């Protein structure tokens, strides 16, 4: 059986995790890693993975079935997406929620012209959480859906802290408020403010001589990032930071509390819950399942942009439809 | 906007719940309930729902968009399914797992000939649990998936107890073993025997003068149903039974404990969890979402049998694709 030939575009945390994920998917092989950096400076997690400059993709149109875009949503994907969808099936984890419709339309146009499939905004949120919000609402029209994130590292918030004067190293954990979740699970449909859903907990290594009081104040009052939350700041030593705060755990849950019955007398609770020791590994795993979907759909003649809700679950699986009906339904 | 015209075939617990579910789906209307019983003997949950004898369906081919099959999987659906799929889009909750492939093939043939869509084996297990088993395995190829049911009423097991000599009323609750779930959530991948996954708890009202000792023995040693489980039998009064054991709660969870990383060093846990105060209401709610999917797919020219894994999530939603991308992804 010929394997699905994967290209990895971008080699940060996510690109590295996609490489590792490929080794677990026996129907896939890595053709190469593509980067804007000098290929000689890139060392892949396992030896023997070819590394190319991104400019070379145009010479490899016949060698790659699906390109997985592992760059950032702010700058990389908006330009790399359309450029690559003109040549390849693509999968990305574009996660700027407000810009998804516009990006989708752009990718749809390019992919329809090239005859390829472009899976956009995949991963877990957007991605698996989006699917679960949709299924839960469609099944239980009367009710409320809540999304909680964490406990986990928010890379955007950690970056924001690192830009504060006097901060040497920092990490921020987003923590869902258990009492809110408990209320929902007991059948209540509370209206929750931002502050009532999540806490923000920061671990900071300060530069020598920096004012911890000032750092703390700068963090907790930071608009958009922290001002609307109850935020705690812990100052720790660099040793402790390096020993205990290097991982990228994350997770969260989508929960819908719906009502059914003649007088809405029955509580019906649907919960989808992720506990992830590695956020980039999990995101990569989702992207790879959707790479398989893009490949299979394109083989059937399907083209254009798709989000996760447009793709039937069967396309993600290594198994045949018959096998699924026999063993998994 | 014209609404989706629903027919309900069979009016037991599930049929009644489908009626109630229709009132929550603003894009649907009930055309009628169809039964093999004399229509005059059937009183619908709300007044004004037309009730017809099942023989009349053939005269209503142009009046109904989707027929929802609410009969039993043992005898009703295997005959009613093909008969109705020859005339209508259909949705059913056929749940005899071993016979799903054969039933699917039969429905696929009929529906392809009639140009209709037949959604088979929908509901929550088979149904939403099947989807979640598939997604979780596709995303995390290395790992184990577990399905637990309960706490909830197993109607098959309750029926089995009621057939025991001396039993007047009975209900059986299936209870997942918390220690097993805890082990999985902590990252272990245990091999679990039947006995290690679920307990069976029975509440029995005995006939006057019946031997409780004999009833208990007959239950706990019953092959297939109870012999492989730790089963407890509680004898209670009829008053207590009527007051506390009339509901049909259920639920359960699908959990996958997967591993990622260079050396499988990261635990990644995906859990889908249902807590249902009314099992038939929830099953009905799933069937209605798939009735919308059947209707929308057939409008696009799609025909043949589908299981839940063959249907893209977007088809279940009342929202447009644009709205979903803007608000839910």
XYZ file of C-alpha atoms in Angstrom:
658
model
C 0.000 0.000 0.000
C 1.349 3.428 -0.862
C 1.618 5.709 2.121
C 0.338 9.272 2.474
C 3.291 11.555 1.773
C 3.438 14.365 4.322
C 5.279 17.685 4.166
C 5.816 19.703 7.343
C 5.965 23.485 6.915
C 7.574 25.219 9.872
C 9.628 23.501 12.536
C 8.758 24.998 15.913
C 6.953 23.125 18.710
C 4.060 22.136 16.460
C 6.232 21.049 13.524
C 8.324 18.871 15.834
C 5.175 17.255 17.220
C 3.863 16.621 13.689
C 7.111 14.817 12.908
C 6.660 12.573 15.965
C 2.973 12.034 15.182
C 3.826 10.810 11.689
C 5.803 7.926 13.177
C 2.622 6.725 14.955
C 0.499 6.795 11.787
C 1.557 3.701 9.882
C -0.107 4.868 6.671
C 2.010 8.045 6.490
C 5.578 8.969 5.641
C 7.431 12.270 5.963
C 8.823 13.593 2.704
C 10.418 16.590 4.300
C 10.450 19.539 6.658
C 10.246 22.971 4.994
C 11.471 26.125 6.661
C 12.445 29.695 5.908
C 15.583 29.115 7.954
C 18.770 27.664 6.523
C 18.062 23.884 6.349
C 21.562 23.161 7.683
C 20.613 24.790 11.014
C 17.647 22.477 11.594
C 18.025 19.200 13.451
C 14.933 16.992 13.309
C 13.773 14.900 16.283
C 14.737 11.670 14.521
C 17.659 11.526 12.136
C 17.184 11.159 8.411
C 14.295 13.529 7.810
C 15.130 15.701 4.782
C 15.006 19.452 5.458
C 14.411 21.909 2.625
C 14.151 25.631 2.260
C 10.535 26.680 1.863
C 11.328 28.046 -1.603
C 11.797 24.483 -2.824
C 8.182 23.409 -2.372
C 7.320 24.386 -5.920
C 9.673 21.704 -7.210
C 7.988 18.996 -5.128
C 4.388 19.226 -6.252
C 4.339 15.574 -7.335
C 6.131 14.283 -4.265
C 3.811 15.382 -1.466
C 0.162 14.483 -0.829
C -0.565 16.801 2.105
C 1.271 19.818 3.488
C 0.822 20.457 7.204
C 1.180 24.128 8.067
C 2.865 24.543 11.428
C 3.584 28.266 11.384
C 1.895 30.979 13.421
C -1.632 32.235 12.782
C -0.662 35.888 13.005
C 1.862 36.096 10.191
C 2.829 32.725 8.686
C -0.405 30.947 7.800
C -2.229 33.888 6.159
C 0.492 34.027 3.481
C 1.736 30.423 3.427
C -1.792 28.939 3.324
C -2.878 30.363 -0.045
C 0.600 29.877 -1.532
C 0.621 26.175 -0.610
C -3.071 25.416 -1.304
C -2.385 26.442 -4.896
C -0.140 23.367 -5.170
C -1.018 20.878 -2.422
C -3.726 19.548 -0.143
C -3.171 21.425 3.130
C -4.089 21.189 6.792
C -3.622 24.024 9.254
C -4.456 25.025 12.817
C -5.285 28.652 12.006
C -6.730 29.851 15.308
C -7.518 33.535 15.035
C -11.248 32.907 15.569
C -12.378 36.309 14.280
C -10.565 35.877 10.978
C -11.600 32.296 10.212
C -14.467 33.217 7.814
C -12.219 35.470 5.737
C -9.336 33.003 5.715
C -11.729 30.165 4.814
C -13.069 32.092 1.804
C -9.567 32.869 0.602
C -8.410 29.254 0.924
C -11.634 27.972 -0.645
C -11.047 30.044 -3.764
C -7.424 28.934 -4.137
C -8.128 25.252 -3.419
C -11.059 25.090 -5.820
C -8.805 26.464 -8.541
C -5.992 24.035 -7.794
C -8.356 21.076 -7.312
C -7.043 20.437 -3.798
C -8.567 20.158 -0.306
C -7.587 22.749 2.315
C -8.560 21.846 5.889
C -8.503 25.093 7.863
C -8.741 25.834 11.615
C -8.179 22.257 12.723
C -6.646 21.209 16.053
C -8.567 21.128 19.323
C -9.910 24.677 19.718
C -10.714 25.509 17.006
C -11.165 21.896 15.977
C -12.433 19.096 18.203
C -14.054 21.618 20.562
C -15.846 23.244 17.597
C -17.253 19.884 16.509
C -18.440 19.182 20.012
C -20.087 22.593 20.383
C -21.931 21.920 17.134
C -23.010 18.338 17.888
C -24.171 19.244 21.395
C -26.241 22.227 20.273
C -27.791 20.301 17.362
C -28.795 17.424 19.645
C -30.086 19.552 22.518
C -31.609 22.725 21.030
C -32.710 23.972 24.470
C -29.741 24.613 26.680
C -26.419 26.380 27.070
C -22.942 25.402 25.954
C -19.854 26.338 27.940
C -16.188 26.026 26.994
C -13.515 25.914 29.695
C -9.789 25.756 29.059
C -7.097 24.343 31.296
C -5.485 23.621 33.492
C -2.834 24.465 30.969
C -0.189 26.760 29.657
C -1.392 29.690 27.573
C 1.489 30.557 25.294
C 0.040 33.953 24.370
C -0.313 34.958 28.025
C 3.130 33.614 28.886
C 4.583 35.706 26.063
C 2.746 38.775 27.393
C 4.310 38.346 30.825
C 7.771 37.922 29.355
C 7.420 41.363 27.786
C 6.987 42.956 31.271
C 10.043 44.891 32.512
C 12.163 42.893 34.943
C 10.841 39.455 33.936
C 13.438 36.837 32.992
C 11.265 33.761 32.547
C 7.537 33.244 32.935
C 4.698 30.838 32.357
C 0.963 31.352 32.730
C -1.529 28.626 33.596
C -5.183 29.063 32.731
C -7.314 27.327 35.352
C -11.037 26.667 34.995
C -13.086 27.522 38.086
C -14.324 24.224 39.493
C -17.403 25.689 41.187
C -18.681 26.968 37.854
C -18.239 23.548 36.251
C -19.896 21.882 39.228
C -22.931 24.167 38.948
C -23.327 23.370 35.255
C -22.978 19.626 35.846
C -25.668 19.811 38.522
C -28.111 21.117 35.910
C -27.826 24.875 36.342
C -27.375 27.174 33.353
C -25.507 30.083 34.970
C -24.553 33.274 33.151
C -20.824 33.444 33.779
C -18.586 36.480 33.454
C -15.018 36.094 32.242
C -13.808 36.291 35.859
C -16.197 33.539 36.944
C -14.930 31.014 34.412
C -11.124 31.026 34.651
C -8.288 31.974 36.966
C -4.861 32.954 35.705
C -1.832 31.748 37.630
C 1.615 33.060 36.736
C 5.046 31.712 37.678
C 7.731 34.336 37.199
C 11.521 34.410 37.481
C 12.506 38.056 38.049
C 15.785 39.604 36.961
C 18.096 40.407 39.844
C 17.211 43.731 41.374
C 13.847 44.056 39.642
C 10.866 45.214 41.718
C 8.592 42.233 42.278
C 5.833 44.542 43.422
C 5.982 46.470 40.141
C 6.101 43.295 38.040
C 3.054 41.906 39.825
C 1.160 45.172 39.341
C 2.096 45.336 35.650
C 0.815 41.800 35.129
C -2.489 41.861 37.018
C -3.572 45.188 35.501
C -2.623 44.325 31.909
C -5.659 44.991 29.715
C -7.094 42.171 27.548
C -4.731 39.613 29.045
C -5.201 39.824 32.819
C -7.311 42.795 33.992
C -10.613 40.897 33.632
C -9.411 37.876 35.597
C -8.403 36.973 39.120
C -4.682 36.629 38.597
C -2.073 35.363 41.012
C 1.655 35.862 40.529
C 4.208 33.527 42.126
C 7.888 34.478 42.069
C 10.111 31.436 41.889
C 13.780 30.679 41.383
C 15.165 29.884 37.956
C 16.037 26.371 39.171
C 12.451 25.701 40.180
C 11.207 27.144 36.893
C 13.486 24.945 34.843
C 12.617 21.856 36.866
C 8.832 22.187 37.040
C 7.507 24.582 34.425
C 8.938 23.500 31.079
C 6.048 21.323 29.916
C 3.146 22.411 27.756
C 0.151 20.672 29.317
C -3.319 21.844 28.427
C -6.866 20.667 27.957
C -10.330 21.759 28.855
C -13.906 20.862 28.253
C -16.973 21.667 26.232
C -20.118 21.068 28.227
C -23.745 21.506 27.245
C -26.502 21.433 29.776
C -29.681 20.789 27.812
C -33.273 20.214 28.789
C -35.793 17.782 27.331
C -39.298 16.606 28.208
C -42.801 17.995 28.011
C -41.887 20.792 30.424
C -38.110 20.741 30.041
C -37.993 18.610 33.193
C -35.009 16.427 32.253
C -31.402 17.590 32.494
C -29.200 16.106 29.797
C -25.489 16.779 30.047
C -22.972 16.268 27.262
C -19.308 16.770 28.132
C -16.201 16.515 25.967
C -13.059 16.675 28.042
C -9.365 16.753 27.136
C -6.454 16.239 29.547
C -3.278 16.764 27.596
C 0.268 16.382 28.848
C 1.508 17.947 25.610
C -0.598 20.531 23.834
C 1.549 20.623 20.659
C 1.629 16.808 20.409
C -2.164 16.656 20.634
C -2.725 19.464 18.145
C -0.320 17.695 15.781
C -2.219 14.428 16.244
C -5.469 16.119 15.220
C -3.800 17.726 12.194
C -2.509 14.343 11.050
C -5.961 12.726 11.290
C -7.279 15.598 9.144
C -4.348 15.179 6.742
C -5.640 11.643 6.148
C -9.128 13.093 5.628
C -7.839 15.680 3.134
C -6.018 12.952 1.222
C -9.019 10.599 1.106
C -11.476 13.348 0.181
C -9.246 14.671 -2.583
C -8.890 11.120 -3.980
C -12.699 11.124 -4.269
C -12.565 14.317 -6.312
C -13.548 16.686 -3.509
C -11.879 20.105 -3.562
C -12.034 23.456 -1.749
C -11.674 24.595 1.860
C -13.203 22.569 4.685
C -13.406 23.079 8.409
C -13.686 20.147 10.797
C -17.495 20.342 10.780
C -17.578 19.806 7.000
C -15.735 16.475 7.213
C -17.477 13.170 7.992
C -15.702 11.317 10.828
C -15.060 8.250 8.639
C -12.456 10.167 6.611
C -10.182 10.480 9.667
C -9.848 6.769 10.246
C -7.263 4.302 8.951
C -10.011 1.675 8.916
C -12.324 0.886 6.017
C -16.009 1.803 6.219
C -16.933 -1.905 6.453
C -14.505 -2.474 9.308
C -15.905 0.541 11.157
C -19.460 -0.748 10.846
C -18.387 -4.184 12.034
C -16.164 -3.150 14.923
C -16.755 0.438 16.064
C -20.397 1.469 15.581
C -39.245 28.770 5.406
C -40.802 25.348 4.895
C -40.283 23.035 7.819
C -38.961 19.471 7.793
C -42.012 17.209 7.868
C -41.498 14.352 10.336
C -43.317 11.037 10.615
C -43.002 8.982 13.822
C -43.275 5.213 13.399
C -44.073 3.425 16.654
C -45.323 5.117 19.794
C -43.606 3.569 22.807
C -41.133 5.429 25.051
C -38.925 6.449 22.122
C -41.797 7.559 19.882
C -43.193 9.729 22.684
C -39.785 11.310 23.207
C -39.442 11.996 19.468
C -42.786 13.815 19.582
C -41.532 16.021 22.439
C -38.189 16.568 20.728
C -39.917 17.824 17.589
C -41.424 20.698 19.584
C -37.898 21.868 20.461
C -36.666 21.848 16.853
C -38.189 24.952 15.332
C -37.439 23.822 11.778
C -39.531 20.645 12.133
C -43.197 19.735 12.238
C -44.908 16.424 13.004
C -47.110 15.139 10.208
C -48.255 12.110 12.119
C -47.662 9.148 14.372
C -47.918 5.737 12.674
C -48.667 2.559 14.583
C -49.804 -1.003 14.057
C -52.277 -0.441 16.878
C -55.741 1.017 16.354
C -55.089 4.791 16.069
C -58.108 5.500 18.291
C -56.335 3.836 21.221
C -53.315 6.155 21.027
C -53.180 9.413 22.943
C -50.238 11.625 22.011
C -48.316 13.671 24.601
C -49.700 16.916 23.199
C -53.162 17.088 21.670
C -53.690 17.494 17.958
C -51.049 15.140 16.580
C -52.666 13.015 13.848
C -52.364 9.255 14.427
C -52.557 6.831 11.510
C -52.409 3.103 11.056
C -49.010 2.061 9.704
C -50.687 0.727 6.543
C -51.473 4.317 5.533
C -47.840 5.386 5.032
C -47.958 4.434 1.357
C -50.557 7.134 0.763
C -48.382 9.826 2.368
C -45.203 9.597 0.343
C -45.422 13.258 -0.683
C -46.351 14.533 2.779
C -43.379 13.413 4.840
C -39.679 14.295 4.512
C -38.208 11.944 7.125
C -39.635 8.918 8.907
C -38.230 8.229 12.356
C -38.352 4.551 13.247
C -39.102 4.103 16.930
C -39.824 0.372 17.033
C -37.650 -2.361 18.522
C -34.413 -3.601 16.966
C -35.307 -7.260 17.387
C -38.486 -7.447 15.341
C -39.798 -4.052 14.182
C -36.908 -2.256 12.495
C -35.587 -5.184 10.397
C -38.922 -5.287 8.544
C -40.116 -1.682 8.848
C -36.749 -0.200 7.837
C -36.573 -1.579 4.281
C -40.336 -1.080 3.769
C -40.089 2.617 4.704
C -36.720 3.373 3.072
C -38.320 2.383 -0.219
C -40.561 5.467 0.136
C -38.973 7.925 2.582
C -35.772 9.226 4.091
C -35.453 7.312 7.363
C -33.595 7.497 10.672
C -33.414 4.640 13.148
C -31.667 3.598 16.345
C -31.082 -0.015 15.308
C -28.853 -1.244 18.108
C -28.154 -4.935 17.584
C -24.414 -4.310 17.124
C -23.662 -7.698 15.543
C -26.287 -7.221 12.832
C -25.462 -3.626 11.866
C -23.328 -4.542 8.789
C -26.066 -6.775 7.350
C -28.849 -4.295 8.112
C -26.773 -1.445 6.652
C -26.268 -3.340 3.379
C -29.962 -4.100 3.127
C -30.977 -0.471 3.782
C -28.287 0.811 1.424
C -29.692 -1.221 -1.456
C -33.272 -0.119 -0.842
C -32.398 3.556 -0.290
C -30.193 3.734 -3.371
C -33.094 2.395 -5.433
C -35.602 4.815 -3.934
C -33.187 7.767 -4.067
C -33.527 8.366 -0.318
C -31.147 8.625 2.650
C -31.401 6.003 5.410
C -29.532 6.857 8.612
C -29.065 3.598 10.494
C -27.855 2.817 14.037
C -28.090 6.374 15.305
C -28.703 7.380 18.946
C -25.968 7.420 21.573
C -24.590 3.874 21.558
C -24.528 3.065 18.723
C -24.367 6.696 17.667
C -22.545 9.460 19.503
C -20.356 6.930 21.333
C -19.414 5.341 17.977
C -18.342 8.716 16.597
C -16.260 9.392 19.666
C -14.591 5.974 19.554
C -13.661 6.682 15.941
C -12.414 10.257 16.427
C -10.373 9.316 19.490
C -8.684 6.351 17.827
C -7.948 8.306 14.636
C -6.367 11.158 16.604
C -4.375 8.999 19.006
C -3.293 5.855 17.135
C -1.331 4.570 20.137
C -3.628 3.893 23.063
C -6.722 2.117 24.296
C -10.380 3.094 24.142
C -12.834 2.136 26.866
C -16.623 2.451 26.921
C -18.493 2.530 30.229
C -22.258 2.692 30.596
C -24.258 4.097 33.489
C -25.234 4.776 36.035
C -28.468 3.964 34.302
C -31.374 1.656 33.684
C -30.739 -1.236 31.315
C -34.127 -2.082 29.869
C -32.958 -5.465 28.561
C -31.681 -6.503 31.982
C -34.778 -5.168 33.730
C -36.921 -7.239 31.359
C -34.808 -10.319 32.118
C -35.419 -9.938 35.861
C -39.147 -9.501 35.320
C -39.215 -12.922 33.675
C -37.896 -14.551 36.908
C -40.528 -16.497 38.874
C -41.952 -14.535 41.802
C -40.918 -11.082 40.518
C -43.666 -8.463 40.315
C -41.666 -5.373 39.362
C -37.973 -4.863 38.777
C -35.377 -2.448 37.512
C -31.677 -2.963 36.899
C -29.044 -0.246 37.104
C -25.739 -0.663 35.307
C -22.989 1.051 37.294
C -19.483 1.723 36.001
C -16.700 0.823 38.425
C -15.125 4.109 39.495
C -11.722 2.627 40.312
C -11.375 1.391 36.735
C -12.211 4.825 35.346
C -9.825 6.467 37.804
C -6.976 4.183 36.717
C -7.559 5.022 33.047
C -7.735 8.756 33.769
C -4.454 8.544 35.629
C -2.776 7.267 32.460
C -2.935 3.500 32.901
C -4.157 1.237 30.101
C -5.537 -1.680 32.125
C -6.935 -4.857 30.582
C -10.372 -5.039 32.170
C -12.630 -8.074 32.415
C -16.394 -7.677 32.188
C -16.612 -7.910 35.982
C -14.002 -5.178 36.435
C -15.897 -2.635 34.329
C -19.489 -2.649 35.579
C -21.631 -3.613 38.559
C -25.278 -4.578 38.222
C -27.690 -3.407 40.883
C -31.268 -4.716 40.905
C -34.325 -3.375 42.724
C -37.056 -6.004 42.920
C -40.644 -6.089 44.178
C -41.458 -9.736 44.943
C -44.906 -11.279 44.734
C -46.378 -12.139 48.114
C -45.139 -15.496 49.327
C -42.337 -15.758 46.750
C -38.926 -16.949 47.978
C -36.580 -13.960 47.944
C -33.631 -16.287 48.312
C -34.624 -18.177 45.159
C -35.261 -14.945 43.196
C -31.856 -13.592 44.134
C -30.166 -16.846 43.148
C -32.038 -16.967 39.838
C -30.917 -13.420 39.042
C -27.251 -13.499 39.995
C -26.608 -16.815 38.221
C -28.468 -15.910 35.016
C -26.097 -16.540 32.087
C -25.253 -13.677 29.647
C -27.164 -11.154 31.754
C -25.707 -11.404 35.279
C -23.400 -14.397 35.821
C -20.295 -12.505 34.623
C -20.929 -9.490 36.867
C -20.974 -8.631 40.536
C -24.706 -8.268 40.995
C -26.588 -7.044 44.050
C -30.318 -7.540 44.544
C -32.359 -5.228 46.773
C -35.922 -6.195 47.651
C -38.120 -3.151 48.104
C -41.800 -2.383 48.579
C -44.024 -1.565 45.649
C -44.540 1.942 47.074
C -40.805 2.588 47.136
C -40.463 1.181 43.639
C -43.208 3.404 42.269
C -41.837 6.469 44.053
C -38.131 6.129 43.225
C -37.531 3.771 40.326
C -39.785 4.871 37.469
C -37.308 7.072 35.622
C -35.067 6.029 32.765
C -31.779 7.755 33.503
C -28.657 6.595 31.728
C -25.349 7.789 30.366
C -21.780 6.683 30.292
C -18.480 7.599 28.788
C -16.054 6.819 26.025
C -12.497 7.405 27.128
C -9.258 6.987 25.222
C -5.929 7.038 26.931
C -3.388 7.707 24.219
C 0.351 8.267 24.197
C 2.399 10.714 22.168
C 6.001 11.877 22.092
C 9.334 10.521 20.979
C 9.090 7.695 23.517
C 5.333 7.743 24.145
C 6.063 9.837 27.245
C 2.941 12.037 27.138
C -0.473 10.850 28.313
C -3.309 12.362 26.301
C -6.828 11.671 27.517
C -9.984 12.220 25.496
C -13.294 11.702 27.297
C -16.860 11.979 26.019
C -19.347 11.798 28.859
C -23.152 11.721 28.952
C -25.324 12.203 32.046
C -28.910 11.699 30.991
C -31.995 12.047 33.139
C -34.044 10.532 30.331
C -32.469 7.972 28.040
C -35.387 7.906 25.529
C -35.518 11.722 25.365
C -31.819 11.892 24.580
C -31.923 9.105 21.995
C -34.866 10.894 20.370
C -32.900 14.162 20.349
C -30.036 12.490 18.488
C -32.451 10.907 15.991
C -33.974 14.311 15.263
C -30.597 15.919 14.604
C -29.889 13.086 12.159
C -33.352 13.528 10.617
C -32.250 17.066 9.725
C -29.029 15.619 8.296
C -30.945 13.056 6.207
C -33.199 15.801 4.873
C -30.322 18.155 4.000
C -28.186 15.420 2.435
C -31.067 14.133 0.322
C -31.773 17.699 -0.897
C -28.169 17.701 -2.167
C -28.834 14.523 -4.140
C -27.172 12.123 -1.718
C -28.802 8.698 -1.368
C -28.193 5.349 0.317
C -27.581 4.159 3.876
C -25.365 6.159 6.222
C -24.185 5.612 9.759
C -23.273 8.517 12.020
C -19.604 8.319 10.999
C -20.520 8.900 7.340
C -22.230 12.229 8.062
C -20.351 15.524 8.397
C -21.307 17.353 11.619
C -22.510 20.434 9.692
C -25.555 18.532 8.405
C -26.947 18.188 11.945
C -27.111 21.896 12.644
C -29.948 24.359 12.103
C -27.284 26.994 11.364
C -25.816 27.816 7.977
C -22.217 26.897 7.177
C -21.261 30.608 7.208
C -22.856 31.137 10.612
C -21.028 28.106 12.000
C -17.673 29.406 10.767
C -18.399 32.838 12.232
C -19.771 31.749 15.606
C -18.889 28.168 16.513
C -15.534 27.154 15.062
